[in-house]
CSV table of C-alpha atoms in Angstrom, one decimal:
chain,number,residue,atom,x,y,z
L,1,MET,CA,-39.0,-205.7,54.4
L,2,VAL,CA,-36.7,-203.7,56.7
L,3,LYS,CA,-37.6,-200.1,56.6
L,4,GLY,CA,-36.5,-196.9,58.4
L,5,ARG,CA,-33.4,-196.4,60.4
L,6,ARG,CA,-32.2,-200.0,59.9
L,7,VAL,CA,-31.7,-199.5,56.2
L,8,SER,CA,-29.1,-196.8,56.5
L,9,ASN,CA,-27.8,-197.9,59.9
L,10,PRO,CA,-28.0,-201.7,60.1
L,11,ALA,CA,-26.5,-201.8,63.7
L,12,GLY,CA,-29.4,-199.6,64.9
L,13,SER,CA,-27.3,-196.7,66.3
L,14,SER,CA,-28.7,-193.3,67.0
L,15,ASN,CA,-27.6,-189.9,65.8
L,16,ARG,CA,-26.2,-189.1,69.2
L,17,LEU,CA,-24.1,-192.2,69.4
L,18,ARG,CA,-22.6,-191.7,65.9
L,19,SER,CA,-21.9,-188.0,66.9
L,20,ASP,CA,-20.0,-189.3,70.0
L,21,VAL,CA,-17.8,-191.5,67.8
L,22,LEU,CA,-17.0,-188.7,65.4
L,23,ARG,CA,-16.3,-186.2,68.1
L,24,VAL,CA,-13.9,-188.5,70.0
L,25,LEU,CA,-12.1,-189.7,66.9
L,26,GLY,CA,-11.9,-186.2,65.6
L,27,VAL,CA,-9.8,-185.3,68.7
L,28,LEU,CA,-7.9,-188.6,69.4
L,29,LYS,CA,-7.6,-189.7,65.7
L,30,VAL,CA,-7.5,-193.4,66.8
L,31,ALA,CA,-9.3,-194.9,69.8
L,32,THR,CA,-11.0,-198.0,71.1
L,33,ALA,CA,-14.8,-198.2,71.8
L,34,ASP,CA,-13.9,-198.3,75.5
L,35,GLN,CA,-12.2,-194.9,75.3
L,36,ILE,CA,-15.0,-193.5,73.1
L,37,GLN,CA,-17.6,-194.5,75.7
L,38,ARG,CA,-15.8,-193.2,78.7
L,39,LEU,CA,-15.1,-189.8,77.1
L,40,ALA,CA,-18.5,-189.3,75.5
L,41,ALA,CA,-21.1,-191.3,77.6
L,42,PRO,CA,-19.8,-191.8,81.1
L,43,HIS,CA,-23.3,-192.5,82.4
L,44,LEU,CA,-23.1,-195.9,80.7
L,45,THR,CA,-20.3,-196.9,83.1
L,46,MET,CA,-22.6,-196.2,86.0
L,47,ARG,CA,-25.6,-197.9,84.5
L,48,HIS,CA,-23.8,-201.2,84.0
L,49,ALA,CA,-21.9,-201.2,87.2
L,50,ASP,CA,-24.0,-204.1,88.5
L,51,LYS,CA,-22.6,-206.7,86.0
L,52,PRO,CA,-20.7,-209.5,87.8
L,53,THR,CA,-17.3,-209.2,86.0
L,54,ALA,CA,-15.2,-206.5,84.5
L,55,ALA,CA,-15.5,-208.1,81.1
L,56,ALA,CA,-19.3,-208.2,81.3
L,57,ARG,CA,-19.4,-204.6,82.4
L,58,LYS,CA,-17.1,-203.5,79.5
L,59,GLU,CA,-19.1,-205.5,77.0
L,60,ALA,CA,-22.4,-203.9,78.1
L,61,ARG,CA,-21.3,-200.3,78.3
L,62,THR,CA,-19.4,-200.3,75.0
L,63,ARG,CA,-22.1,-202.1,73.0
L,64,ALA,CA,-23.9,-199.0,71.8
L,65,HIS,CA,-20.7,-197.2,70.6
L,66,ARG,CA,-19.4,-200.3,68.9
L,67,ALA,CA,-22.6,-200.4,66.9
L,68,ALA,CA,-22.3,-196.7,66.1
L,69,ALA,CA,-18.8,-197.3,64.8
L,70,GLN,CA,-20.0,-200.1,62.6
L,71,ASP,CA,-22.7,-197.9,61.1
L,72,LEU,CA,-20.2,-195.1,60.4
L,73,LYS,CA,-18.0,-197.7,58.8
L,74,LYS,CA,-20.8,-198.6,56.4
L,75,HIS,CA,-21.0,-194.8,55.5
L,76,ARG,CA,-17.2,-194.8,54.9
L,77,LEU,CA,-16.6,-192.3,57.7
L,78,VAL,CA,-14.8,-194.7,60.0
L,79,VAL,CA,-12.4,-197.5,59.3
L,80,ASP,CA,-11.1,-200.5,61.3
L,81,ALA,CA,-7.6,-199.5,62.2
L,82,GLY,CA,-6.4,-202.8,63.6
L,83,HIS,CA,-6.1,-204.0,67.2
L,84,SER,CA,-4.3,-202.7,70.2
L,85,ARG,CA,-1.7,-204.7,72.1
L,86,ALA,CA,-4.5,-205.8,74.5
L,87,GLY,CA,-6.5,-207.1,71.6
L,88,GLU,CA,-9.1,-204.3,71.4
L,89,ARG,CA,-10.3,-203.1,68.0
L,90,LEU,CA,-9.1,-199.7,67.0
L,91,TRP,CA,-11.2,-197.1,65.1
L,92,SER,CA,-10.0,-194.1,63.1
L,93,LEU,CA,-11.5,-191.7,60.6
L,94,THR,CA,-11.4,-191.5,56.8
L,95,ALA,CA,-10.9,-188.2,55.0
L,96,ALA,CA,-14.7,-187.8,54.7
L,97,GLY,CA,-15.0,-188.7,58.4
L,98,LEU,CA,-12.4,-186.0,59.4
L,99,GLU,CA,-14.6,-183.4,57.7
L,100,ALA,CA,-17.7,-184.8,59.4
L,101,ALA,CA,-15.9,-184.7,62.8
L,102,ALA,CA,-14.9,-181.1,62.1
L,103,GLY,CA,-18.5,-180.2,61.7
L,104,GLU,CA,-19.5,-182.0,64.9
L,105,LEU,CA,-16.7,-180.2,66.9
L,106,GLY,CA,-17.3,-176.9,65.2
L,107,ARG,CA,-13.8,-176.5,64.0
L,108,PRO,CA,-12.2,-175.7,60.7
L,109,VAL,CA,-10.9,-178.7,58.9
L,110,ARG,CA,-7.4,-177.2,58.7
L,111,GLU,CA,-7.2,-177.4,62.6
L,112,MET,CA,-8.2,-181.0,62.8
L,113,GLY,CA,-4.8,-182.5,62.1
L,114,GLY,CA,-4.0,-185.5,59.9
L,115,LEU,CA,-5.4,-189.0,59.7
L,116,ALA,CA,-4.0,-191.8,61.8
L,117,ARG,CA,-2.9,-193.9,58.8
L,118,GLY,CA,-1.1,-197.1,59.8
L,119,ALA,CA,-1.3,-196.2,63.5
L,120,GLY,CA,-2.9,-199.5,64.4
L,121,ARG,CA,-0.4,-201.7,62.7
L,122,ALA,CA,1.9,-201.6,65.8
L,123,GLY,CA,-0.9,-201.4,68.3
L,124,ALA,CA,-1.0,-197.5,68.5
L,125,SER,CA,0.3,-197.6,72.0
L,126,HIS,CA,1.3,-193.9,72.1
L,127,ALA,CA,-2.0,-192.8,70.6
L,128,LEU,CA,-3.9,-194.8,73.1
L,129,CYS,CA,-1.8,-193.4,76.0
L,130,VAL,CA,-2.7,-189.9,74.8
L,131,GLY,CA,-6.4,-190.8,74.8
L,132,GLU,CA,-6.0,-192.3,78.3
L,133,THR,CA,-4.3,-189.1,79.5
L,134,ILE,CA,-7.1,-187.0,78.1
L,135,TRP,CA,-9.6,-189.1,79.9
L,136,ALA,CA,-7.7,-189.0,83.2
L,137,LEU,CA,-7.4,-185.2,83.1
L,138,SER,CA,-11.0,-184.6,81.9
L,139,ARG,CA,-12.8,-187.3,84.0
L,140,PRO,CA,-16.2,-186.7,82.4
L,141,THR,CA,-19.1,-187.1,84.8
L,142,PRO,CA,-22.6,-188.2,83.9
L,143,GLU,CA,-25.1,-185.5,83.0
L,144,PRO,CA,-27.9,-184.9,85.6
L,145,GLY,CA,-30.7,-186.4,83.5
L,146,SER,CA,-28.7,-189.3,82.0
L,147,LEU,CA,-29.3,-191.5,85.0
L,148,HIS,CA,-33.0,-191.2,85.2
L,149,GLY,CA,-34.5,-194.3,86.7
L,150,ALA,CA,-31.2,-195.7,88.0
L,151,PRO,CA,-30.9,-196.8,91.6
L,152,ASP,CA,-30.3,-194.2,94.2
L,153,ALA,CA,-26.9,-195.5,95.1
L,154,VAL,CA,-25.8,-195.2,91.5
L,155,VAL,CA,-27.1,-191.6,91.3
L,156,GLU,CA,-25.3,-190.6,94.5
L,157,ALA,CA,-22.1,-192.2,93.3
L,158,ALA,CA,-22.3,-190.2,90.1
L,159,ARG,CA,-22.9,-187.0,92.0
L,160,ALA,CA,-19.8,-187.7,94.2
L,161,MET,CA,-17.5,-188.2,91.2
L,162,PRO,CA,-15.0,-185.3,91.0
L,163,ALA,CA,-15.0,-183.5,87.8
L,164,GLY,CA,-11.8,-182.9,85.8
L,165,PHE,CA,-10.7,-180.2,83.4
L,166,GLY,CA,-12.7,-179.5,80.3
L,167,THR,CA,-14.5,-181.9,78.0
L,168,ILE,CA,-13.6,-183.7,74.8
L,169,ASP,CA,-14.4,-180.5,72.9
L,170,SER,CA,-11.7,-178.7,75.0
L,171,TRP,CA,-8.9,-180.8,73.6
L,172,SER,CA,-6.8,-181.0,70.4
L,173,THR,CA,-4.1,-183.5,69.5
L,174,GLU,CA,-1.1,-183.6,67.2
L,175,VAL,CA,-1.0,-179.8,67.1
L,176,PRO,CA,1.9,-178.4,65.1
L,177,LEU,CA,4.2,-175.8,66.8
L,178,PRO,CA,6.1,-174.3,63.9
L,179,ALA,CA,9.4,-172.7,64.6
L,180,THR,CA,9.4,-171.8,60.8
L,181,GLY,CA,6.7,-171.9,58.2
L,182,THR,CA,3.0,-171.6,58.9
L,183,TRP,CA,0.4,-173.4,61.0
L,184,THR,CA,-0.6,-175.6,58.0
L,185,MET,CA,2.8,-175.8,56.4
L,186,ALA,CA,5.3,-176.1,59.3
L,187,GLY,CA,9.0,-175.9,58.5
L,188,ARG,CA,11.9,-177.6,60.1
L,189,GLY,CA,12.9,-177.2,63.7
L,190,GLY,CA,9.4,-177.2,65.2
L,191,ALA,CA,7.6,-179.6,67.4
L,192,GLN,CA,4.2,-181.3,67.6
L,193,ALA,CA,2.2,-181.2,70.8
L,194,ASP,CA,0.7,-184.5,71.8
L,195,ALA,CA,-2.4,-182.7,73.2
L,196,VAL,CA,-3.5,-179.2,74.0
L,197,LEU,CA,-6.2,-178.3,76.5
L,198,THR,CA,-8.1,-175.0,76.6
L,199,ALA,CA,-10.3,-174.9,79.7
L,200,PRO,CA,-10.4,-171.3,81.0
L,201,GLU,CA,-13.6,-172.1,82.9
L,202,HIS,CA,-11.5,-174.4,85.1
L,203,GLY,CA,-8.5,-172.1,85.6
L,204,LEU,CA,-6.5,-173.6,82.7
L,205,PRO,CA,-6.7,-171.2,79.7
L,206,LEU,CA,-4.0,-173.1,77.9
L,207,LEU,CA,-2.1,-176.3,78.8
L,208,PHE,CA,0.3,-178.3,76.6
L,209,VAL,CA,0.5,-182.0,77.3
L,210,GLU,CA,3.3,-184.4,76.3
L,211,VAL,CA,2.9,-188.2,76.8
L,212,ASP,CA,5.9,-190.5,77.2
L,213,THR,CA,5.6,-194.3,77.4
L,214,CYS,CA,9.0,-194.6,79.1
L,215,HIS,CA,10.7,-195.5,75.8
L,216,MET,CA,12.1,-192.0,74.9
L,217,ASP,CA,15.5,-191.0,76.2
L,218,ALA,CA,15.5,-188.0,78.6
L,219,GLN,CA,17.8,-186.0,76.2
L,220,ARG,CA,15.2,-186.3,73.4
L,221,ILE,CA,12.5,-185.0,75.8
L,222,ALA,CA,14.8,-182.1,76.7
L,223,THR,CA,15.4,-181.4,73.0
L,224,LYS,CA,11.7,-181.2,72.5
L,225,LEU,CA,11.5,-178.6,75.2
L,226,ASP,CA,14.1,-176.6,73.2
L,227,LYS,CA,11.7,-176.7,70.3
L,228,TYR,CA,8.8,-175.6,72.5
L,229,MET,CA,10.8,-172.6,73.7
L,230,ARG,CA,11.8,-171.8,70.1
L,231,PHE,CA,8.1,-171.8,69.1
L,232,PHE,CA,7.1,-169.7,72.2
L,233,LYS,CA,9.7,-167.1,71.3
L,234,ARG,CA,8.6,-166.8,67.7
L,235,THR,CA,6.8,-163.6,66.8
L,236,VAL,CA,4.7,-162.6,63.9
L,237,LYS,CA,3.3,-159.3,62.7
L,238,THR,CA,-0.4,-158.5,63.3
L,239,GLY,CA,-2.7,-156.3,61.2
L,240,ARG,CA,-1.5,-153.2,63.2
L,241,ASN,CA,2.1,-154.0,62.3
L,242,ARG,CA,3.0,-155.1,65.8
L,243,GLN,CA,5.1,-158.0,66.8
L,244,VAL,CA,3.2,-160.5,69.0
L,245,PRO,CA,4.1,-164.1,70.0
L,246,MET,CA,2.8,-166.5,67.3
L,247,TRP,CA,1.1,-168.8,69.9
L,248,ARG,CA,-1.1,-165.9,71.0
L,249,THR,CA,-2.5,-165.6,67.5
L,250,ARG,CA,-4.2,-169.0,67.9
L,251,TRP,CA,-4.9,-169.2,71.7
L,252,ASP,CA,-6.2,-166.6,74.0
L,253,ALA,CA,-4.4,-167.3,77.3
L,254,GLY,CA,-6.0,-164.2,79.0
L,255,GLY,CA,-4.2,-162.4,81.8
L,256,ASP,CA,-3.4,-158.7,82.4
L,257,ILE,CA,-0.4,-156.8,81.3
L,258,THR,CA,1.7,-158.2,84.1
L,259,GLU,CA,1.1,-161.8,82.9
L,260,ARG,CA,1.8,-161.2,79.2
L,261,LEU,CA,5.4,-162.4,79.6
L,262,ALA,CA,4.3,-165.7,81.1
L,263,LEU,CA,4.5,-168.7,78.9
L,264,PRO,CA,1.9,-171.6,78.7
L,265,PRO,CA,2.6,-174.6,81.0
L,266,LEU,CA,3.8,-177.9,79.8
L,267,LEU,CA,2.7,-181.1,81.5
L,268,LEU,CA,4.6,-184.4,81.1
L,269,VAL,CA,2.6,-187.5,81.7
L,270,PHE,CA,4.6,-190.8,82.0
L,271,HIS,CA,3.0,-194.2,81.2
L,272,ARG,CA,5.2,-196.9,82.5
L,273,ILE,CA,5.2,-199.2,79.5
L,274,GLY,CA,8.9,-199.1,78.6
L,275,ALA,CA,11.8,-200.0,80.8
L,276,ARG,CA,12.8,-196.5,81.9
L,277,SER,CA,11.8,-195.1,85.3
L,278,PRO,CA,9.5,-192.1,85.2
L,279,HIS,CA,11.1,-190.4,88.1
L,280,SER,CA,14.6,-190.9,86.8
L,281,SER,CA,13.6,-189.5,83.4
L,282,TRP,CA,11.9,-186.5,85.1
L,283,LYS,CA,15.1,-185.7,87.1
L,284,LEU,CA,17.3,-185.9,83.9
L,285,VAL,CA,14.8,-183.8,81.9
L,286,THR,CA,14.8,-181.0,84.6
L,287,ASP,CA,18.6,-181.0,84.8
L,288,ARG,CA,19.0,-180.7,81.0
L,289,SER,CA,16.3,-178.1,80.5
L,290,ARG,CA,17.0,-175.9,83.5
L,291,GLN,CA,17.4,-172.8,81.4
L,292,HIS,CA,13.8,-173.1,80.2
L,293,TRP,CA,12.0,-173.4,83.5
L,294,GLN,CA,14.1,-172.0,86.3
L,295,GLY,CA,13.1,-168.5,87.5
L,296,HIS,CA,15.1,-166.0,89.5
L,297,LYS,CA,14.5,-164.6,93.0
L,298,THR,CA,13.0,-161.1,93.4
L,299,ASP,CA,13.2,-158.6,96.2
L,300,TYR,CA,9.5,-159.2,97.0
L,301,GLY,CA,10.0,-162.8,98.2
L,302,TYR,CA,8.8,-164.8,95.2
L,303,ARG,CA,10.4,-166.1,92.0
L,304,ASN,CA,9.9,-164.4,88.6
L,305,TYR,CA,9.1,-166.8,85.9
L,306,ASP,CA,8.7,-164.4,83.0
L,307,GLY,CA,9.8,-166.0,79.8
L,308,LYS,CA,10.0,-169.4,81.4
L,309,ILE,CA,8.0,-172.6,80.8
L,310,PRO,CA,6.1,-173.9,83.8
L,311,LEU,CA,7.2,-177.5,83.5
L,312,VAL,CA,5.0,-180.1,85.4
L,313,PHE,CA,5.2,-183.9,85.7
L,314,THR,CA,3.0,-186.7,86.8
L,315,THR,CA,2.3,-190.3,86.0
L,316,ILE,CA,-0.9,-191.9,84.6
L,317,ASP,CA,-1.1,-194.3,87.6
L,318,VAL,CA,-1.5,-191.6,90.2
L,319,LEU,CA,-3.9,-189.7,87.9
L,320,ARG,CA,-6.2,-192.8,87.7
L,321,ASP,CA,-6.0,-193.5,91.4
L,322,HIS,CA,-6.4,-190.0,92.9
L,323,GLY,CA,-8.0,-187.9,90.1
L,324,PRO,CA,-6.9,-184.7,88.3
L,325,THR,CA,-7.8,-182.4,91.1
L,326,ALA,CA,-5.6,-184.1,93.7
L,327,PRO,CA,-2.1,-182.8,94.6
L,328,VAL,CA,-0.2,-185.3,92.4
L,329,PHE,CA,1.6,-182.8,90.1
L,330,HIS,CA,5.3,-181.9,90.5
L,331,ARG,CA,6.5,-178.6,89.3
L,332,ALA,CA,10.2,-178.3,88.3
L,333,GLY,CA,12.0,-176.5,91.0
L,334,ARG,CA,9.5,-177.3,93.8
L,335,ASP,CA,9.8,-180.0,96.4
L,336,GLU,CA,6.2,-180.8,97.2
L,337,PRO,CA,3.4,-182.1,94.9
L,338,GLN,CA,0.6,-179.7,94.2
L,339,THR,CA,-2.8,-179.5,92.5
L,340,LEU,CA,-2.6,-178.9,88.7
L,341,THR,CA,-3.8,-175.3,89.0
L,342,ASP,CA,-1.3,-174.5,91.8
L,343,ALA,CA,1.5,-176.3,89.9
L,344,VAL,CA,1.1,-174.4,86.7
L,345,GLY,CA,0.6,-171.1,88.6
L,346,ASP,CA,2.5,-169.4,91.4
L,347,PRO,CA,0.6,-169.5,94.7
L,348,VAL,CA,3.5,-167.8,96.6
L,349,ARG,CA,3.6,-164.9,94.2
L,350,ASP,CA,-0.2,-164.7,94.1
L,351,ALA,CA,-0.4,-164.5,97.9
L,352,ILE,CA,2.3,-161.8,98.1
L,353,LEU,CA,0.6,-159.8,95.3
L,354,ALA,CA,-2.8,-160.3,97.0
L,355,ARG,CA,-1.4,-158.9,100.3
L,356,GLU,CA,0.2,-155.9,98.5
L,357,HIS,CA,-3.1,-155.3,96.7
L,358,ALA,CA,-5.0,-155.5,99.9
L,359,LEU,CA,-2.6,-153.1,101.5
L,360,ARG,CA,-2.9,-150.6,98.6
L,361,GLN,CA,-6.7,-150.9,98.8
L,362,GLU,CA,-6.6,-150.2,102.6
L,363,GLN,CA,-4.3,-147.2,102.0
L,364,SER,CA,-6.6,-145.9,99.3
L,365,ARG,CA,-9.5,-146.3,101.6
L,366,GLN,CA,-7.8,-144.4,104.4
L,367,ARG,CA,-6.8,-141.6,102.0
L,368,ALA,CA,-10.4,-141.5,100.7
L,369,LEU,CA,-11.7,-141.1,104.3
L,370,GLU,CA,-9.2,-138.4,105.1
L,371,GLU,CA,-10.0,-136.5,101.9
L,372,ALA,CA,-13.7,-136.9,102.6
L,373,ALA,CA,-13.2,-135.5,106.2
L,374,ALA,CA,-11.2,-132.6,104.9
L,375,ARG,CA,-13.8,-131.8,102.2
L,376,GLU,CA,-16.5,-132.1,104.8
L,377,ALA,CA,-14.7,-129.5,106.9
L,378,ARG,CA,-14.6,-127.1,103.9
L,379,ARG,CA,-18.3,-127.6,103.2
L,380,PRO,CA,-20.1,-124.2,103.3
L,381,THR,CA,-22.9,-123.5,105.7
L,382,CYS,CA,-26.0,-121.4,105.0
L,383,PRO,CA,-26.0,-118.2,107.0
L,384,ASP,CA,-29.8,-118.1,107.2
L,385,CYS,CA,-30.7,-121.6,108.4
L,386,GLY,CA,-27.2,-123.0,109.5
L,387,VAL,CA,-27.6,-126.1,107.3
L,388,LYS,CA,-24.5,-127.3,105.4
L,389,PHE,CA,-24.6,-127.3,101.6
L,390,SER,CA,-25.5,-130.5,99.7
L,391,ASP,CA,-23.0,-131.9,97.2
L,392,GLU,CA,-25.2,-130.7,94.4
L,393,ARG,CA,-25.4,-127.1,95.8
L,394,TRP,CA,-21.7,-127.0,96.5
L,395,THR,CA,-20.9,-128.1,93.0
L,396,TYR,CA,-23.3,-125.5,91.6
L,397,THR,CA,-21.8,-122.6,93.6
L,398,ASP,CA,-18.4,-123.5,92.2
L,399,SER,CA,-19.6,-123.7,88.6
L,400,SER,CA,-19.5,-120.8,86.1
L,401,ASN,CA,-23.3,-120.3,86.5
L,402,GLY,CA,-23.1,-120.3,90.3
L,403,ARG,CA,-20.5,-117.5,90.4
L,404,TRP,CA,-23.1,-115.0,89.1
L,405,ASP,CA,-25.8,-116.1,91.5
L,406,PRO,CA,-26.3,-113.3,94.1
L,407,HIS,CA,-27.5,-115.9,96.6
L,408,ARG,CA,-24.7,-118.5,96.1
L,409,ASP,CA,-23.7,-118.2,99.8
L,410,ARG,CA,-27.2,-119.6,100.8
L,411,CYS,CA,-28.5,-123.1,100.6
L,412,LYS,CA,-30.9,-123.9,97.8
L,413,GLY,CA,-34.1,-123.5,99.9
L,414,CYS,CA,-33.0,-120.2,101.4
L,415,ALA,CA,-31.7,-118.9,98.1
L,416,GLU,CA,-35.1,-119.6,96.5
L,417,ALA,CA,-36.9,-117.9,99.4
L,418,ALA,CA,-34.6,-114.8,99.2
L,419,SER,CA,-35.2,-114.7,95.4
L,420,ALA,CA,-39.0,-114.9,96.0
L,421,ARG,CA,-38.8,-112.1,98.5
L,422,GLU,CA,-36.9,-109.9,96.2
L,423,GLU,CA,-39.3,-110.6,93.4
L,424,ALA,CA,-42.2,-109.7,95.6
L,425,GLU,CA,-40.5,-106.5,96.5
L,426,ARG,CA,-39.9,-105.7,92.9
L,427,GLU,CA,-43.4,-106.4,92.1
L,428,ALA,CA,-44.7,-104.1,94.8
L,429,ALA,CA,-42.3,-101.5,93.6
L,430,ARG,CA,-43.6,-101.9,90.1
L,431,ARG,CA,-47.1,-101.3,91.3
L,432,GLN,CA,-46.0,-98.0,93.0
L,433,GLU,CA,-44.0,-96.6,90.1
L,434,CYS,CA,-45.2,-94.3,87.4
L,435,ARG,CA,-46.0,-96.0,84.1
L,436,ARG,CA,-44.4,-93.1,82.2
L,437,CYS,CA,-41.2,-92.1,84.0
L,438,ARG,CA,-40.8,-95.2,86.2
L,439,GLU,CA,-40.4,-93.1,89.3
L,440,PRO,CA,-42.3,-93.7,92.5
L,441,ARG,CA,-45.8,-92.1,92.3
L,442,ARG,CA,-46.2,-91.1,95.9
L,443,ASP,CA,-49.9,-90.7,95.7
L,444,GLU,CA,-50.2,-90.0,99.4
L,445,GLN,CA,-48.5,-86.6,99.0
L,446,TRP,CA,-51.5,-85.3,97.1
L,447,GLU,CA,-53.7,-85.8,100.1
L,448,THR,CA,-51.3,-84.1,102.5
L,449,ASP,CA,-49.8,-81.3,100.4
L,450,PRO,CA,-52.3,-78.4,99.7
L,451,ASP,CA,-50.0,-76.8,97.1
L,452,LEU,CA,-49.9,-80.0,95.2
L,453,ARG,CA,-53.6,-80.3,95.2
L,454,ARG,CA,-53.9,-76.8,93.8
L,455,THR,CA,-51.6,-77.6,90.9
L,456,VAL,CA,-52.1,-81.3,90.0
L,457,VAL,CA,-55.2,-83.4,89.3
L,458,GLU,CA,-56.0,-86.1,91.8
L,459,PRO,CA,-54.0,-89.4,91.6
L,460,ASP,CA,-55.2,-91.9,89.1
L,461,GLY,CA,-53.0,-94.9,90.2
L,462,VAL,CA,-51.0,-94.7,87.0
L,463,TYR,CA,-48.9,-91.6,86.7
L,464,CYS,CA,-46.9,-89.6,89.2
L,465,ALA,CA,-47.8,-86.0,90.0
L,466,ALA,CA,-45.2,-84.5,87.5
L,467,CYS,CA,-46.5,-86.7,84.7
L,468,ARG,CA,-50.2,-85.9,85.6
L,469,ARG,CA,-49.3,-82.2,85.5
L,470,GLU,CA,-48.0,-82.6,81.9
L,471,LEU,CA,-50.6,-84.9,80.7
L,472,SER,CA,-53.7,-83.4,82.4
L,473,PRO,CA,-53.0,-79.7,83.2
L,474,LEU,CA,-55.5,-77.9,85.5
L,475,PRO,CA,-57.7,-75.0,84.1
L,476,GLU,CA,-57.0,-71.3,84.9
L,477,ARG,CA,-55.4,-70.9,88.2
L,478,GLY,CA,-57.1,-67.5,89.1
L,479,PHE,CA,-60.3,-66.7,91.1
L,480,LEU,CA,-62.5,-68.5,88.6
L,481,GLY,CA,-60.3,-71.5,88.5
L,482,ARG,CA,-60.5,-71.8,92.3
L,483,LEU,CA,-64.2,-71.4,92.2
L,484,TRP,CA,-64.4,-74.2,89.6
L,485,ARG,CA,-62.3,-76.4,91.7
L,486,GLY,CA,-64.3,-75.6,94.8
L,487,TYR,CA,-61.8,-73.9,97.0
């Protein structure tokens, strides 16, 4: 009797493989096992690179995910959506599978989009091109531990693979861009983005991607740009009753206050399936949407693109051949191809602003040095030892407490020494003063003044002569008194 995992998963797939299928289909909505494997488990491509033919390699590397899709089909989370034009089986999610994929991706179900119902009846060429574009821009690389035990040549080749932008979790597809209505109930006049990438760790906080199979007329693409601009200009009220762009309520594009007027970039990727030329379509699109992407010159030597869409173009063929980090992207209004980060940005403006920032930093440093030298020249010097005041002592002398310090013109050490001397003098004076009237006792006068000796008792070390005369008067001052005193 068959027991264990084979009962619930007859194809013998693991939890990780079934999670791979759900995550990829949750993003792409419809995909082949080949796309699922390349996006979720790129190490399998390296492990089976020694097979003699391309068909054998593909069969070996997709076997595990085809089994996982079969098991998910048994659980009614995945359905067979037909076949592509190349004869590959297509997979898509059911309603229950969409919820399960939302859990795997950690997203709300309302942000998952709809189901790809009927997409496979005509081969789902556009959906597959979107998936191919996502793979070409992401270029997942094998994890370090996934090739354990593989030949050294395979490991080195995996390490040399250039990484792309983001992972499958960084992407969303069929994202509504409502010009009216809400995110979940979009009204008329809006657009739907083929794919959206959020990869701030790779310098792309937000990137919209449109895929064209060379069937669409250039005017229709330009019209879709109009809808993009209408969506970008739409504002909504926040909790603080402030008007903010609607797209910023869903995506955090980052940037400081000088970049808040910049709009997210839009990348057009052409797949040459239809009869139209990608380059001709690109030229017509840029001519008919110039008002949306063209900036204006500034007095600082760069163009200002505030309120403009950074429009970028490439083809899937050059992406496959050269990779997403190569200079194969063309920005509308620029002559030379650039890397994606440079194409969606403005290197000329960044360089000019960096130079200005460095100049301001240097000017601030020079001012700080001059102010420090002037302050050092004003620093007080102790009259006793000739040492300049420390910052702490200088701050103290200028404070409200320091103004009442009689030794504020001395350094801390000399001030403490002067205070100690004064305290010693006061203590000595206290020892020489009368306890009763607080006047100096002058006990030495009693020894040298005969008249004082005849009228006041001898010093007691406590009272002065006047107080002793009052407190301890002498007996009769006549002849008998002198005899009693012995003189």
